[in-house]
Short mmCIF file of C-alpha atoms in Angstrom, two decimals:
data_model
loop_
_atom_site.label_atom_id
_atom_site.label_comp_id
_atom_site.label_asym_id
_atom_site.label_seq_id
_atom_site.Cartn_x
_atom_site.Cartn_y
_atom_site.Cartn_z
CA UNK A 54 0.01 -0.17 -0.12
CA UNK A 55 1.05 3.52 -0.46
CA UNK A 56 0.70 5.99 1.86
CA UNK A 57 1.13 9.76 1.20
CA UNK A 58 1.96 12.33 3.58
CA UNK A 59 1.38 16.11 4.45
CA UNK A 60 4.61 15.74 2.27
CA UNK A 61 3.86 14.71 -0.95
CA UNK A 62 6.51 11.29 -0.01
CA UNK A 63 5.01 7.63 -0.87
CA UNK A 64 5.92 4.75 -0.12
CA UNK A 65 6.67 2.39 -2.52
CA UNK A 66 4.31 0.19 -4.89
CA UNK A 67 4.75 -2.02 -7.48
CA UNK A 68 6.67 -1.51 -10.43
CA UNK A 69 4.87 0.16 -12.40
CA UNK A 70 3.94 2.94 -10.20
CA UNK A 71 5.05 6.09 -10.19
CA UNK A 72 4.88 8.75 -7.72
CA UNK A 73 3.21 11.93 -7.80
CA UNK A 74 6.35 13.88 -7.18
CA UNK A 75 7.59 12.46 -10.16
CA UNK A 76 5.17 11.99 -13.32
CA UNK A 77 6.00 15.42 -14.67
CA UNK A 78 8.06 17.88 -13.00
CA UNK A 79 7.12 21.05 -16.02
CA UNK A 80 3.74 20.90 -14.40
CA UNK A 81 4.04 21.37 -11.20
CA UNK A 82 6.91 24.16 -12.13
CA UNK A 83 3.78 25.99 -14.25
CA UNK A 84 1.43 25.48 -11.01
CA UNK A 85 3.16 26.83 -9.03
CA UNK A 86 4.27 29.89 -11.38
CA UNK A 87 0.37 29.84 -12.05
CA UNK A 88 -0.16 30.32 -7.60
CA UNK A 89 2.20 33.15 -7.76
CA UNK A 90 0.93 35.26 -10.39
CA UNK A 91 -3.12 33.93 -8.99
CA UNK A 92 -0.75 35.88 -5.25
CA UNK A 93 0.12 38.44 -7.23
CA UNK A 94 -3.28 39.30 -8.40
CA UNK A 95 -4.92 38.49 -4.81
CA UNK A 96 -2.50 40.90 -2.61
CA UNK A 97 -2.63 44.05 -5.21
CA UNK A 98 -7.22 43.93 -5.71
CA UNK A 99 -7.17 43.51 -2.06
CA UNK A 100 -4.44 46.29 -0.94
CA UNK A 101 -5.42 48.61 -2.79
CA UNK A 102 -9.67 48.06 -2.64
CA UNK A 103 -9.85 48.65 1.06
CA UNK A 104 -8.23 51.68 0.69
CA UNK A 105 -10.33 52.85 -2.01
CA UNK A 106 -13.50 51.31 -0.87
CA UNK A 107 -13.58 53.22 2.42
CA UNK A 108 -12.69 56.32 0.69
CA UNK A 109 -15.41 55.98 -1.49
CA UNK A 110 -17.67 54.98 1.80
CA UNK A 111 -16.60 58.04 3.62
CA UNK A 112 -17.62 60.60 0.81
CA UNK A 113 -20.25 59.07 0.40
CA UNK A 114 -23.16 62.12 0.09
CA UNK A 115 -25.51 61.60 2.75
CA UNK A 116 -25.22 60.16 6.47
CA UNK A 117 -21.49 59.17 7.64
CA UNK A 118 -21.66 55.16 9.38
CA UNK A 119 -19.47 55.47 12.72
CA UNK A 120 -16.32 53.86 11.39
CA UNK A 121 -15.95 52.13 14.91
CA UNK A 122 -18.84 49.93 15.04
CA UNK A 123 -17.02 49.00 11.27
CA UNK A 124 -14.54 48.13 13.32
CA UNK A 125 -16.11 46.32 15.66
CA UNK A 126 -18.13 44.28 12.28
CA UNK A 127 -14.80 43.49 11.04
CA UNK A 128 -13.18 42.09 14.64
CA UNK A 129 -16.69 40.05 14.87
CA UNK A 130 -17.31 38.47 11.10
CA UNK A 131 -13.20 38.34 11.91
CA UNK A 132 -13.24 36.05 14.49
CA UNK A 133 -16.34 34.10 13.83
CA UNK A 134 -15.08 32.82 10.06
CA UNK A 135 -11.87 31.89 12.28
CA UNK A 136 -14.06 29.79 14.89
CA UNK A 137 -15.97 27.88 11.42
CA UNK A 138 -12.19 26.99 10.30
CA UNK A 139 -11.31 25.91 13.52
CA UNK A 140 -14.59 23.38 13.50
CA UNK A 141 -13.44 22.58 9.82
CA UNK A 142 -10.24 21.41 10.97
CA UNK A 143 -11.71 19.08 13.78
CA UNK A 144 -13.96 17.37 11.44
CA UNK A 145 -17.27 19.01 13.12
CA UNK A 146 -16.88 17.93 15.78
CA UNK A 147 -18.44 19.81 18.54
CA UNK A 148 -16.53 18.23 21.75
CA UNK A 149 -13.40 17.92 19.75
CA UNK A 150 -13.61 22.02 19.28
CA UNK A 151 -14.55 22.96 23.00
CA UNK A 152 -11.88 20.73 24.44
CA UNK A 153 -9.24 22.39 22.06
CA UNK A 154 -10.99 25.88 22.07
CA UNK A 155 -10.90 25.58 26.10
CA UNK A 156 -7.01 24.36 26.41
CA UNK A 157 -6.23 27.06 23.99
CA UNK A 158 -7.41 30.17 25.10
CA UNK A 159 -8.06 29.55 29.03
CA UNK A 160 -5.67 27.03 30.65
CA UNK A 161 -3.10 28.74 28.04
CA UNK A 162 -4.67 31.90 29.58
CA UNK A 163 -1.03 33.25 29.86
CA UNK A 164 -0.86 33.19 25.84
CA UNK A 165 -3.65 34.79 25.66
CA UNK A 166 -3.81 37.39 27.48
CA UNK A 167 -0.36 38.57 25.72
CA UNK A 168 -2.36 39.23 22.83
CA UNK A 169 -3.88 41.62 24.00
CA UNK A 170 -1.91 44.52 23.87
CA UNK A 171 -1.39 43.72 19.72
CA UNK A 172 -4.84 43.22 20.02
CA UNK A 173 -5.21 46.92 21.66
CA UNK A 174 -2.89 48.22 19.71
CA UNK A 175 -4.19 47.08 15.80
CA UNK A 176 -8.01 47.91 17.00
CA UNK A 177 -6.49 52.15 17.85
CA UNK A 178 -4.84 51.50 13.83
CA UNK A 179 -7.65 50.39 12.32
CA UNK A 180 -9.82 53.63 13.56
CA UNK A 181 -6.89 55.83 12.79
CA UNK A 182 -7.08 54.69 9.15
CA UNK A 183 -10.45 55.44 9.34
CA UNK A 184 -9.72 58.86 10.16
CA UNK A 185 -6.39 59.26 7.78
CA UNK A 186 -8.43 58.03 4.19
CA UNK A 187 -10.82 60.63 5.82
CA UNK A 188 -9.16 63.17 5.45
CA UNK A 189 -6.65 61.72 2.41
CA UNK A 190 -6.87 61.79 -1.12
CA UNK A 191 -6.73 57.39 -1.61
CA UNK A 192 -3.19 57.60 -3.38
CA UNK A 193 -1.60 60.00 -0.95
CA UNK A 194 -2.41 57.79 1.46
CA UNK A 195 -1.32 54.55 -0.26
CA UNK A 196 2.05 56.20 -0.52
CA UNK A 197 1.87 57.38 2.89
CA UNK A 198 1.10 54.49 4.40
CA UNK A 199 4.17 52.21 3.48
CA UNK A 200 6.05 54.77 6.08
CA UNK A 201 4.97 51.08 8.31
CA UNK A 202 8.17 49.91 5.97
CA UNK A 203 10.70 52.15 8.52
CA UNK A 204 8.56 52.31 11.77
CA UNK A 205 8.57 48.28 10.98
CA UNK A 206 12.71 48.01 9.73
CA UNK A 207 13.14 50.47 12.90
CA UNK A 208 11.54 48.63 15.69
CA UNK A 209 12.90 45.17 14.39
CA UNK A 210 16.51 46.88 15.19
CA UNK A 211 15.53 47.85 18.37
CA UNK A 212 13.64 45.27 19.58
CA UNK A 213 14.85 41.84 17.65
CA UNK A 214 18.54 43.47 17.56
CA UNK A 215 18.53 42.83 13.37
CA UNK A 216 20.87 44.02 11.37
CA UNK A 217 19.56 45.81 7.83
CA UNK A 218 22.66 45.84 4.99
CA UNK A 219 23.61 48.65 3.24
CA UNK A 220 20.49 48.59 0.24
CA UNK A 221 18.25 48.61 3.19
CA UNK A 222 18.92 52.03 4.58
CA UNK A 223 19.20 53.06 1.43
CA UNK A 224 16.13 52.09 0.67
CA UNK A 225 14.44 52.93 3.90
CA UNK A 226 15.69 56.83 3.33
CA UNK A 227 14.46 57.10 -0.15
CA UNK A 228 10.98 56.01 1.28
CA UNK A 229 10.80 59.06 4.12
CA UNK A 230 11.95 61.43 0.93
CA UNK A 231 9.53 60.41 -1.23
CA UNK A 232 6.50 60.37 1.20
CA UNK A 233 8.28 64.54 2.06
CA UNK A 234 7.52 65.05 -1.01
CA UNK A 235 3.82 64.12 -2.00
CA UNK A 236 3.21 65.62 1.82
CA UNK A 237 4.77 68.72 0.36
CA UNK A 238 2.52 68.01 -2.68
CA UNK A 239 -0.83 67.68 -0.18
CA UNK A 240 0.11 70.58 1.27
CA UNK A 241 0.58 72.50 -1.34
CA UNK A 242 -2.50 72.45 -2.23
CA UNK A 243 -2.30 69.56 -4.95
CA UNK A 244 -5.98 69.07 -6.79
CA UNK A 245 -9.58 70.65 -5.41
CA UNK A 246 -9.84 69.48 -1.48
CA UNK A 247 -13.31 68.68 -0.61
CA UNK A 248 -14.43 71.72 2.84
CA UNK A 249 -15.01 68.55 5.49
CA UNK A 250 -11.31 67.59 5.59
CA UNK A 251 -8.42 67.86 7.49
CA UNK A 252 -5.21 66.95 5.48
CA UNK A 253 -3.50 67.76 8.45
CA UNK A 254 -5.32 65.48 10.82
CA UNK A 255 -4.64 62.53 8.25
CA UNK A 256 -1.35 62.87 8.43
CA UNK A 257 -0.78 62.44 12.04
CA UNK A 258 -3.20 60.08 11.96
CA UNK A 259 -1.37 58.60 9.15
CA UNK A 260 1.84 58.40 10.66
CA UNK A 261 0.39 57.21 14.46
CA UNK A 262 -0.78 54.41 11.81
CA UNK A 263 2.49 53.82 10.76
CA UNK A 264 4.10 53.83 14.16
CA UNK A 265 1.41 52.03 16.18
CA UNK A 266 1.65 48.90 12.97
CA UNK A 267 5.63 49.48 13.07
CA UNK A 268 5.77 48.08 16.69
CA UNK A 269 3.17 45.89 17.52
CA UNK A 270 3.90 43.36 14.40
CA UNK A 271 7.69 43.63 16.73
CA UNK A 272 5.89 42.63 19.52
CA UNK A 273 3.49 40.15 18.32
CA UNK A 274 6.60 38.56 16.65
CA UNK A 275 8.83 38.73 19.92
CA UNK A 276 5.91 37.72 22.06
CA UNK A 277 4.97 34.56 19.71
CA UNK A 278 8.12 33.04 18.85
CA UNK A 279 8.19 29.74 19.24
CA UNK A 280 4.82 29.21 20.29
CA UNK A 281 2.51 26.93 18.54
CA UNK A 282 -0.53 27.55 17.18
CA UNK A 283 -2.39 28.05 13.63
CA UNK A 284 -2.72 30.88 12.50
CA UNK A 285 -6.59 30.97 13.16
CA UNK A 286 -6.38 30.17 16.70
CA UNK A 287 -4.64 32.94 16.40
CA UNK A 288 -6.56 35.16 15.06
CA UNK A 289 -10.17 33.93 16.96
CA UNK A 290 -7.81 35.12 19.69
CA UNK A 291 -6.96 38.64 18.34
CA UNK A 292 -10.67 38.26 17.33
CA UNK A 293 -11.97 38.05 20.88
CA UNK A 294 -9.94 41.26 22.49
CA UNK A 295 -10.84 43.44 19.18
CA UNK A 296 -14.61 42.45 19.42
CA UNK A 297 -14.26 43.76 23.35
CA UNK A 298 -11.63 47.25 22.78
CA UNK A 299 -13.30 47.77 19.93
CA UNK A 300 -16.91 48.03 21.98
CA UNK A 301 -15.22 50.04 24.86
CA UNK A 302 -13.97 52.45 22.06
CA UNK A 303 -16.60 52.76 20.05
CA UNK A 304 -18.61 53.63 23.74
CA UNK A 305 -16.08 55.99 24.24
CA UNK A 306 -15.75 58.27 20.91
CA UNK A 307 -19.40 57.26 19.56
CA UNK A 308 -21.44 55.88 22.34
CA UNK A 309 -23.98 58.62 23.15
CA UNK A 310 -24.27 59.19 18.77
CA UNK A 311 -24.70 55.50 18.10
CA UNK A 312 -27.30 55.26 21.35
CA UNK A 313 -29.66 57.35 19.89
CA UNK A 314 -28.82 56.58 16.16
CA UNK A 315 -28.08 52.97 16.43
CA UNK A 316 -25.15 50.57 15.51
CA UNK A 317 -26.18 50.43 12.26
CA UNK A 318 -26.52 54.04 11.08
CA UNK A 319 -25.06 55.14 7.30
CA UNK A 320 -24.92 51.31 6.86
CA UNK A 321 -25.23 51.23 2.74
CA UNK A 322 -24.13 48.44 0.22
CA UNK A 323 -20.72 50.27 -0.20
CA UNK A 324 -20.05 50.49 3.96
CA UNK A 325 -21.15 46.53 4.19
CA UNK A 326 -18.35 45.78 1.41
CA UNK A 327 -16.00 47.49 3.09
CA UNK A 328 -16.72 45.92 6.26
CA UNK A 329 -16.07 42.87 4.51
CA UNK A 330 -13.37 43.53 3.02
CA UNK A 331 -11.14 44.27 6.25
CA UNK A 332 -13.29 40.57 7.45
CA UNK A 333 -12.66 38.17 4.67
CA UNK A 334 -9.73 40.46 3.15
CA UNK A 335 -7.14 39.89 4.82
CA UNK A 336 -7.53 36.31 5.70
CA UNK A 337 -7.84 34.89 1.70
CA UNK A 338 -3.91 37.07 1.45
CA UNK A 339 -2.94 34.84 4.56
CA UNK A 340 -4.16 31.25 1.94
CA UNK A 341 -2.11 32.54 -1.37
CA UNK A 342 0.86 34.39 0.77
CA UNK A 343 2.75 32.04 1.27
CA UNK A 344 3.35 31.36 -2.74
CA UNK A 345 4.44 34.98 -2.84
CA UNK A 346 8.50 35.48 -2.48
CA UNK A 347 9.48 39.41 -1.12
CA UNK A 348 9.91 40.00 -4.63
CA UNK A 349 6.53 39.47 -5.46
CA UNK A 350 5.16 41.35 -1.98
CA UNK A 351 7.13 44.54 -3.26
CA UNK A 352 6.13 44.16 -6.51
CA UNK A 353 2.28 44.11 -5.05
CA UNK A 354 2.48 47.10 -3.07
CA UNK A 355 4.17 49.67 -5.99
CA UNK A 356 1.57 48.02 -8.72
CA UNK A 357 -0.78 48.21 -5.56
CA UNK A 358 -0.07 52.33 -4.61
CA UNK A 359 -0.01 52.68 -9.55
CA UNK A 360 -3.45 51.15 -9.20
CA UNK A 361 -4.82 53.44 -6.90
CA UNK A 362 -3.10 56.02 -7.56
CA UNK A 363 -5.48 55.28 -11.53
CA UNK A 364 -8.71 54.61 -9.70
CA UNK A 365 -8.47 57.56 -7.57
CA UNK A 366 -8.19 59.79 -11.04
CA UNK A 367 -11.08 58.00 -12.22
CA UNK A 368 -13.37 58.19 -8.95
CA UNK A 369 -12.42 61.48 -7.39
CA UNK A 370 -10.86 63.59 -9.20
CA UNK A 371 -7.24 63.03 -8.10
CA UNK A 372 -5.11 65.60 -9.71
CA UNK A 373 -0.93 64.46 -10.14
CA UNK A 374 1.27 66.67 -10.54
CA UNK A 375 5.62 66.13 -11.43
CA UNK A 376 5.48 66.65 -7.88
CA UNK A 377 3.51 63.41 -6.87
CA UNK A 378 4.24 61.52 -9.46
CA UNK A 379 8.84 61.83 -8.23
CA UNK A 380 6.99 61.44 -4.26
CA UNK A 381 4.69 58.40 -5.29
CA UNK A 382 8.36 57.18 -7.93
CA UNK A 383 10.67 57.05 -5.27
CA UNK A 384 8.16 55.12 -2.95
CA UNK A 385 7.49 52.23 -5.25
CA UNK A 386 11.97 51.82 -5.76
CA UNK A 387 12.02 51.81 -2.20
CA UNK A 388 9.32 49.46 -1.47
CA UNK A 389 11.28 47.26 -4.17
CA UNK A 390 14.63 47.49 -2.83
CA UNK A 391 13.89 46.82 0.66
CA UNK A 392 12.63 43.89 -0.67
CA UNK A 393 14.52 42.10 -2.26
CA UNK A 394 16.52 39.72 -0.39
CA UNK A 395 20.23 39.69 0.90
CA UNK A 396 21.93 37.19 -1.62
CA UNK A 397 20.44 39.75 -4.19
CA UNK A 398 21.32 43.14 -2.25
CA UNK A 399 25.10 41.37 -1.69
CA UNK A 400 24.71 40.81 -5.68
CA UNK A 401 24.26 44.52 -6.11
CA UNK A 402 26.80 45.97 -3.99
CA UNK A 403 29.92 43.48 -4.59
CA UNK A 404 28.75 44.42 -8.63
CA UNK A 405 28.72 48.16 -7.99
CA UNK A 406 32.52 47.64 -6.40
CA UNK A 407 33.88 45.54 -9.34
CA UNK A 408 32.51 48.33 -11.35
CA UNK A 409 34.27 50.64 -9.75
CA UNK A 410 37.95 48.98 -10.50
CA UNK A 411 40.55 49.50 -13.09
CA UNK A 412 39.15 46.36 -15.35
CA UNK A 413 36.97 43.39 -14.98
CA UNK A 414 36.91 41.03 -12.45
CA UNK A 415 36.02 37.25 -13.10
CA UNK A 416 35.39 34.93 -10.58
CA UNK A 417 36.20 30.82 -11.29
CA UNK A 418 35.34 28.37 -8.86
CA UNK A 419 39.16 25.91 -8.25
CA UNK A 420 38.48 22.60 -10.09
CA UNK A 421 38.35 19.56 -8.00
CA UNK A 422 35.86 21.94 -5.27
CA UNK A 423 32.40 22.35 -4.27
CA UNK A 424 30.69 25.26 -5.32
CA UNK A 425 30.06 28.06 -3.24
CA UNK A 426 26.59 27.59 -0.89
CA UNK A 427 24.15 29.89 -3.01
CA UNK A 428 22.40 32.24 -0.02
CA UNK A 429 19.02 32.29 1.04
CA UNK A 430 16.23 34.27 -0.55
CA UNK A 431 14.20 33.78 3.08
CA UNK A 432 15.16 36.22 5.43
CA UNK A 433 11.46 35.22 8.02
CA UNK A 434 10.85 38.33 9.80
CA UNK A 435 8.00 40.48 9.76
CA UNK A 436 10.32 43.20 8.48
CA UNK A 437 10.19 42.27 4.98
CA UNK A 438 6.49 42.25 5.05
CA UNK A 439 5.76 45.67 3.64
CA UNK A 440 2.76 45.77 3.55
CA UNK A 441 0.94 43.52 5.56
CA UNK A 442 3.40 43.28 8.87
CA UNK A 443 1.07 41.21 10.56
CA UNK A 444 0.37 38.90 8.07
CA UNK A 445 1.25 35.79 8.88
CA UNK A 446 0.42 36.29 12.14
CA UNK A 447 -2.38 38.37 12.59
CA UNK A 448 -4.80 39.86 9.88
CA UNK A 449 -6.29 43.12 9.92
CA UNK A 450 -7.24 45.03 7.12
CA UNK A 451 -4.66 47.61 5.90
#
C-alpha cells in the first residue's frame, strides 16, 4: 500500500507505480507559477480595494456611518470565520472543538493574555486608518502608509536586534524622501479638496497608524516566537480581544451618538463592502501569501500604489502633478529595493564594487572543489512584510 503524507512522500508500490511528484515536473512548476500570479493579483486587489472602498464610503453624500462600528463588525466577522475554520479542522466535532478552545484559550491563559497588547494596538490602528483615509486622497494615503516599512524596520532593530543591509538603509532613506515630497505636494494644495477634510489630521493619523503597525508587528513576533498554534487560533484570540476593545472604543468615542442613532446607522452596500473586505480580505491573503516571495510582495505593493492612483483619478478627480509623481516613484523604488533578498543586495553591492575597479574581475571555481552554498532569499521576519506586516500571524484590515 502506498501512503502519501503531507509532505508528498510516498511509500514504494508495485514496479509500475510512479510517484506523483515524478510524473511531470514541468506541470508542478507551471502550477506553482500560476499560484504566484494568482497571489500577486490577490495581494494587489486587496491592498488597493480596501483603501479605495473606505475612501468611497467615507466621501459619499448622505449620512456617514460610525467608523468604530465598522471596526467592531469586521472583528466579529473575522473571529466567527476563524471559529468556523477551526470547527472544520476538528471535522465538525463540537466536543473536540470545545476541548481544544478550553485548552488553548483558558488553560493557557498566559499566552492568550499576551495577545491583548497587539490587539489593542491593531484596534487603534484600524480606527486611525478611517480617520486618515477620510482626510487624505486615497493615492496620497497609499503612498504615505508605506512609512510602516520604516517603522517596522526600526522597531525590528531596536527590539529584536536585527541588522539591515546598506541597501535596506538606503531604501528607507529613499522611502522617507518620497513620502516627504508627496506630503509637501499635499500641503501645497495639489488638486481640489473637500471642505470637510483636514490634511493635517489625516497625516497625523497615518503616521500614528504606521508607528502602531510597526510596533505591534514586531512585538507580536517577539512574544509568539516559538509558540505553537495555528494562524486561525491566533486570529480568533485576537478577534475576541479586538471585539471587546473595539466596543470600549466605540463607547468612549461615539457611544452617545450610536445609542441615539443605532449601531448600523448610515450603513449602505458600500459600507458593508468595506466591512467584508476588512474581515475576509486579510484572511484570503493569509491563504495565498505563502506562494509569494519578498520580491513579489514588493511588486504587489508598487502595483497597488499605481492602481490606487489611477482609480483615484477616475473616481475622485485626483490630480497627479510632477511632485506627486516624483514622490510616488521614489516610494515605489524604495519598496522594491527593500524587498530584495540579502543575496541580491550583496550581488548588487559586489557588482558596484567590481565596476569601480580598473578592469573586469571574473571569479572562477577552482577545479575539484564544490561550489559555495547559495544564499537564501528568505529572511523570515516581519520587516520583510512591507505592506502586510502582521499578515502571517495576525490579519487585519490594512
